[in-house]
mmCIF file of C-alpha atoms in Angstrom:
data_model
loop_
_atom_site.group_PDB
_atom_site.id
_atom_site.type_symbol
_atom_site.label_atom_id
_atom_site.label_comp_id
_atom_site.label_asym_id
_atom_site.label_seq_id
_atom_site.Cartn_x
_atom_site.Cartn_y
_atom_site.Cartn_z
ATOM 1 C CA MET A 1 9.551 7.330 19.092
ATOM 2 C CA ASP A 2 11.462 3.919 18.347
ATOM 3 C CA ALA A 3 10.520 2.419 14.567
ATOM 4 C CA ALA A 4 9.061 -0.574 16.020
ATOM 5 C CA ASP A 5 6.742 0.986 18.173
ATOM 6 C CA PRO A 6 3.199 -0.084 17.885
ATOM 7 C CA ALA A 7 1.925 3.450 18.617
ATOM 8 C CA ARG A 8 2.716 4.264 14.788
ATOM 9 C CA LEU A 9 -0.085 2.457 13.584
ATOM 10 C CA PHE A 10 -2.445 4.204 16.064
ATOM 11 C CA ASP A 11 -3.201 7.814 16.624
ATOM 12 C CA PRO A 12 -2.514 9.570 19.881
ATOM 13 C CA VAL A 13 -6.014 8.615 21.056
ATOM 14 C CA GLY A 14 -5.531 4.860 20.062
ATOM 15 C CA ARG A 15 -7.236 5.205 16.498
ATOM 16 C CA ARG A 16 -5.682 2.744 13.840
ATOM 17 C CA LYS A 17 -4.162 4.361 10.754
ATOM 18 C CA TYR A 18 -4.519 1.442 8.600
ATOM 19 C CA LEU A 19 -7.733 0.585 6.660
ATOM 20 C CA CYS A 20 -9.507 -2.660 7.686
ATOM 21 C CA ALA A 21 -10.375 -5.373 5.532
ATOM 22 C CA PRO A 22 -14.169 -3.848 4.888
ATOM 23 C CA GLU A 23 -13.087 -0.338 4.693
ATOM 24 C CA ALA A 24 -10.273 -1.755 2.061
ATOM 25 C CA ARG A 25 -13.052 -3.066 -0.123
ATOM 26 C CA LEU A 26 -15.209 -0.123 0.129
ATOM 27 C CA PHE A 27 -12.267 1.787 -1.194
ATOM 28 C CA LEU A 28 -11.337 -0.577 -3.800
ATOM 29 C CA ALA A 29 -15.042 -0.312 -5.262
ATOM 30 C CA ALA A 30 -14.900 3.325 -5.050
ATOM 31 C CA ALA A 31 -11.619 3.719 -6.886
ATOM 32 C CA ARG A 32 -13.159 1.047 -9.692
ATOM 33 C CA GLN A 33 -15.771 3.531 -10.436
ATOM 34 C CA ALA A 34 -13.558 6.462 -10.808
ATOM 35 C CA ASP A 35 -11.895 8.120 -13.931
ATOM 36 C CA PRO A 36 -9.284 6.080 -15.204
ATOM 37 C CA ARG A 37 -6.233 8.402 -13.901
ATOM 38 C CA THR A 38 -7.715 8.320 -10.586
ATOM 39 C CA ARG A 39 -8.593 4.713 -10.678
ATOM 40 C CA THR A 40 -5.055 3.541 -11.815
ATOM 41 C CA PHE A 41 -3.327 6.075 -9.142
ATOM 42 C CA ALA A 42 -5.789 4.658 -6.159
ATOM 43 C CA LEU A 43 -5.440 1.031 -7.547
ATOM 44 C CA LEU A 44 -1.324 1.453 -7.222
ATOM 45 C CA LEU A 45 -1.348 2.983 -4.195
ATOM 46 C CA ALA A 46 -3.543 -0.118 -2.622
ATOM 47 C CA TYR A 47 -1.744 -2.929 -4.378
ATOM 48 C CA THR A 48 1.735 -1.757 -3.904
ATOM 49 C CA GLY A 49 1.576 0.298 -0.427
ATOM 50 C CA CYS A 50 3.950 2.990 -2.249
ATOM 51 C CA ARG A 51 3.938 6.709 -1.178
ATOM 52 C CA ILE A 52 1.752 9.183 -3.063
ATOM 53 C CA SER A 53 5.178 10.747 -4.350
ATOM 54 C CA GLU A 54 6.453 7.482 -5.448
ATOM 55 C CA GLY A 55 3.434 6.850 -7.384
ATOM 56 C CA LEU A 56 3.736 10.293 -8.962
ATOM 57 C CA ALA A 57 7.133 9.847 -10.156
ATOM 58 C CA LEU A 58 6.469 6.585 -12.342
ATOM 59 C CA THR A 59 7.079 6.770 -16.171
ATOM 60 C CA PRO A 60 6.324 3.877 -18.500
ATOM 61 C CA ALA A 61 10.006 2.705 -18.113
ATOM 62 C CA SER A 62 8.643 1.907 -14.425
ATOM 63 C CA LEU A 63 6.458 -1.055 -15.681
ATOM 64 C CA ASP A 64 8.099 -4.465 -15.918
ATOM 65 C CA ARG A 65 5.069 -5.558 -17.963
ATOM 66 C CA SER A 66 7.041 -9.509 -18.993
ATOM 67 C CA GLY A 67 7.581 -9.646 -14.938
ATOM 68 C CA GLY A 68 3.802 -8.447 -14.114
ATOM 69 C CA GLN A 69 5.504 -5.813 -11.514
ATOM 70 C CA ILE A 70 6.387 -2.147 -11.155
ATOM 71 C CA VAL A 71 9.599 -0.788 -10.215
ATOM 72 C CA ILE A 72 9.607 2.087 -7.612
ATOM 73 C CA ARG A 73 12.095 4.463 -6.603
ATOM 74 C CA THR A 74 12.171 4.195 -2.751
ATOM 75 C CA LEU A 75 12.028 7.389 -0.989
ATOM 76 C CA LYS A 76 13.178 7.919 2.408
ATOM 77 C CA ARG A 77 16.674 6.360 1.598
ATOM 78 C CA ARG A 78 19.731 8.413 1.761
ATOM 79 C CA ARG A 79 21.182 6.731 -1.272
ATOM 80 C CA LEU A 80 19.565 5.870 -4.421
ATOM 81 C CA CYS A 81 17.232 2.570 -3.896
ATOM 82 C CA TYR A 82 14.852 0.963 -6.020
ATOM 83 C CA ARG A 83 12.459 -1.973 -4.958
ATOM 84 C CA VAL A 84 10.056 -4.297 -7.387
ATOM 85 C CA VAL A 85 6.679 -4.907 -6.327
ATOM 86 C CA PRO A 86 4.335 -7.441 -8.302
ATOM 87 C CA ILE A 87 0.919 -6.216 -9.467
ATOM 88 C CA PRO A 88 -2.380 -7.705 -10.374
ATOM 89 C CA SER A 89 -2.246 -8.191 -14.226
ATOM 90 C CA ALA A 90 -5.536 -6.346 -14.594
ATOM 91 C CA LEU A 91 -3.720 -3.257 -13.033
ATOM 92 C CA MET A 92 -0.538 -3.776 -15.120
ATOM 93 C CA ASP A 93 -2.981 -3.564 -18.296
ATOM 94 C CA GLU A 94 -4.997 -0.305 -17.126
ATOM 95 C CA LEU A 95 -1.287 1.210 -16.292
ATOM 96 C CA THR A 96 0.315 -0.435 -20.053
ATOM 97 C CA LEU A 97 -3.178 1.238 -21.422
ATOM 98 C CA LEU A 98 -2.242 4.698 -19.171
ATOM 99 C CA ALA A 99 1.529 4.172 -20.334
ATOM 100 C CA SER A 100 0.823 3.986 -24.129
ATOM 101 C CA GLY A 101 0.342 7.901 -24.557
ATOM 102 C CA CYS A 102 3.620 8.802 -22.608
ATOM 103 C CA ARG A 103 7.081 8.969 -23.555
ATOM 104 C CA ASP A 104 9.431 6.625 -21.659
ATOM 105 C CA ASP A 105 10.621 9.236 -19.257
ATOM 106 C CA GLN A 106 7.329 10.768 -18.999
ATOM 107 C CA ARG A 107 5.224 10.604 -15.945
ATOM 108 C CA LEU A 108 1.959 8.527 -15.837
ATOM 109 C CA TRP A 109 0.452 11.109 -13.653
ATOM 110 C CA SER A 110 0.858 14.639 -14.487
ATOM 111 C CA CYS A 111 -0.834 15.996 -11.140
ATOM 112 C CA CYS A 112 0.932 17.220 -8.308
ATOM 113 C CA ARG A 113 1.141 15.775 -4.815
ATOM 114 C CA GLN A 114 -1.695 17.732 -3.361
ATOM 115 C CA THR A 115 -4.076 16.878 -6.184
ATOM 116 C CA ALA A 116 -3.444 13.188 -5.904
ATOM 117 C CA TRP A 117 -3.805 13.365 -2.147
ATOM 118 C CA ARG A 118 -7.168 15.178 -2.441
ATOM 119 C CA ARG A 119 -8.465 12.626 -4.971
ATOM 120 C CA ILE A 120 -7.436 9.987 -2.474
ATOM 121 C CA LYS A 121 -9.519 11.680 0.243
ATOM 122 C CA ARG A 122 -12.228 12.029 -2.084
ATOM 123 C CA LEU A 123 -12.314 8.453 -2.769
ATOM 124 C CA MET A 124 -12.282 7.817 0.840
ATOM 125 C CA LYS A 125 -15.227 10.020 1.556
ATOM 126 C CA ASN A 126 -17.110 8.686 -1.407
ATOM 127 C CA SER A 127 -16.575 5.192 0.558
ATOM 128 C CA GLN A 128 -17.719 6.670 3.912
ATOM 129 C CA ILE A 129 -14.380 6.183 5.532
ATOM 130 C CA ALA A 130 -13.518 8.484 8.244
ATOM 131 C CA GLY A 131 -10.826 8.952 10.440
ATOM 132 C CA PRO A 132 -7.203 8.695 10.308
ATOM 133 C CA GLN A 133 -7.054 5.869 8.288
ATOM 134 C CA ALA A 134 -8.668 7.773 5.585
ATOM 135 C CA THR A 135 -5.616 8.715 3.908
ATOM 136 C CA ALA A 136 -3.064 7.523 1.471
ATOM 137 C CA LYS A 137 -0.946 6.479 4.435
ATOM 138 C CA GLY A 138 -3.652 4.747 5.446
ATOM 139 C CA LEU A 139 -3.534 2.299 2.174
ATOM 140 C CA ARG A 140 -0.012 1.967 2.705
ATOM 141 C CA HIS A 141 -0.205 0.985 6.263
ATOM 142 C CA ARG A 142 -2.928 -1.566 4.997
ATOM 143 C CA PHE A 143 -0.605 -2.895 2.436
ATOM 144 C CA GLY A 144 1.866 -3.410 5.287
ATOM 145 C CA VAL A 145 -0.776 -5.380 7.248
ATOM 146 C CA LEU A 146 -1.594 -7.283 4.768
ATOM 147 C CA ALA A 147 1.965 -8.277 3.963
ATOM 148 C CA ALA A 148 3.021 -8.790 7.545
ATOM 149 C CA GLU A 149 0.107 -11.523 7.633
ATOM 150 C CA HIS A 150 0.918 -13.262 4.539
ATOM 151 C CA VAL A 151 4.275 -13.059 3.282
ATOM 152 C CA PRO A 152 7.426 -13.544 4.922
ATOM 153 C CA LEU A 153 9.070 -10.609 6.923
ATOM 154 C CA ALA A 154 12.090 -10.038 4.563
ATOM 155 C CA LEU A 155 9.799 -9.836 1.167
ATOM 156 C CA ALA A 156 7.170 -7.430 3.324
ATOM 157 C CA GLN A 157 10.355 -5.406 4.107
ATOM 158 C CA ARG A 158 11.505 -5.293 0.452
ATOM 159 C CA TRP A 159 7.897 -4.478 -0.806
ATOM 160 C CA MET A 160 7.621 -1.738 1.442
ATOM 161 C CA GLY A 161 10.762 -0.061 0.815
ATOM 162 C CA HIS A 162 11.925 -0.461 4.516
ATOM 163 C CA ALA A 163 15.962 -0.179 5.476
ATOM 164 C CA LYS A 164 15.472 -2.267 8.774
ATOM 165 C CA PRO A 165 13.171 -4.820 9.734
ATOM 166 C CA GLN A 166 11.942 -3.295 12.711
ATOM 167 C CA THR A 167 10.483 -0.708 10.684
ATOM 168 C CA THR A 168 8.480 -3.340 8.728
ATOM 169 C CA ALA A 169 7.743 -5.434 12.274
ATOM 170 C CA ILE A 170 5.211 -2.379 13.385
ATOM 171 C CA TYR A 171 2.852 -3.645 11.052
ATOM 172 C CA GLN A 172 2.460 -7.275 13.266
ATOM 173 C CA GLN A 173 1.012 -4.927 15.938
ATOM 174 C CA VAL A 174 -2.397 -5.092 14.626
ATOM 175 C CA VAL A 175 -5.833 -5.280 15.981
ATOM 176 C CA GLY A 176 -9.399 -6.420 15.796
ATOM 177 C CA GLU A 177 -9.857 -8.740 12.287
ATOM 178 C CA GLU A 178 -6.426 -8.713 11.555
ATOM 179 C CA GLU A 179 -5.428 -9.954 14.861
ATOM 180 C CA ARG A 180 -7.530 -12.820 15.036
ATOM 181 C CA ARG A 181 -6.529 -13.867 11.458
ATOM 182 C CA LEU A 182 -3.225 -14.041 12.925
ATOM 183 C CA ALA A 183 -4.352 -15.662 16.221
ATOM 184 C CA GLN A 184 -6.208 -18.372 13.726
ATOM 185 C CA ARG A 185 -3.139 -19.275 11.799
ATOM 186 C CA LEU A 186 -1.570 -20.181 15.002
ATOM 187 C CA TRP A 187 -4.503 -22.120 16.472
ATOM 188 C CA ASP A 188 -4.761 -23.938 13.330
ATOM 189 C CA ALA A 189 -0.816 -24.875 13.197
ATOM 190 C CA SER A 190 -1.131 -26.367 16.956
ATOM 191 C CA GLU A 191 -3.784 -28.677 15.663
ATOM 192 C CA ARG A 192 -1.546 -30.090 13.192
ATOM 193 C CA PRO A 193 0.023 -33.651 14.160
ATOM 194 C CA ASP A 194 3.160 -32.792 12.915
ATOM 195 C CA LEU A 195 4.031 -30.265 15.581
#
């Protein structure tokens, strides 16, 4: 399958694999009610689009507090590669608190990938989100869709850790509310007198 194939955002029967805006709001609300370790991990995935394994690899040294960003080692690359993604200041505060009891090289979350996956699935279930989008990958796809809507493609590519812009471009293949917002931006631009 071609990396730019829009089918990657949909399962074999056409159901979307990314959270829509209302689902994302429900997930974030459930995450904010969770225990501190689950909450911070869930918010990290939602606000950075990182993969579970990338998030679990973070240490206190990954936090760039002065820049308000997090340094993530990108997986799925042949060579060692890092990306820097800005995060909300409230999340940075929580991560800093979480990191305060750790050595610089100690992981912020000590759980294994399967446990982290189950915690995200539990939050999805608590949010009454079901379907192929109710996964950590659904959060990554949601981040990609939002980035495609709101930031230049090159920036979205860097934040997602994609080697090729064609991979990032799949996030422009959206439907529903997200597609309508993109169309609205086009319509608004066509009404501008300077065009």
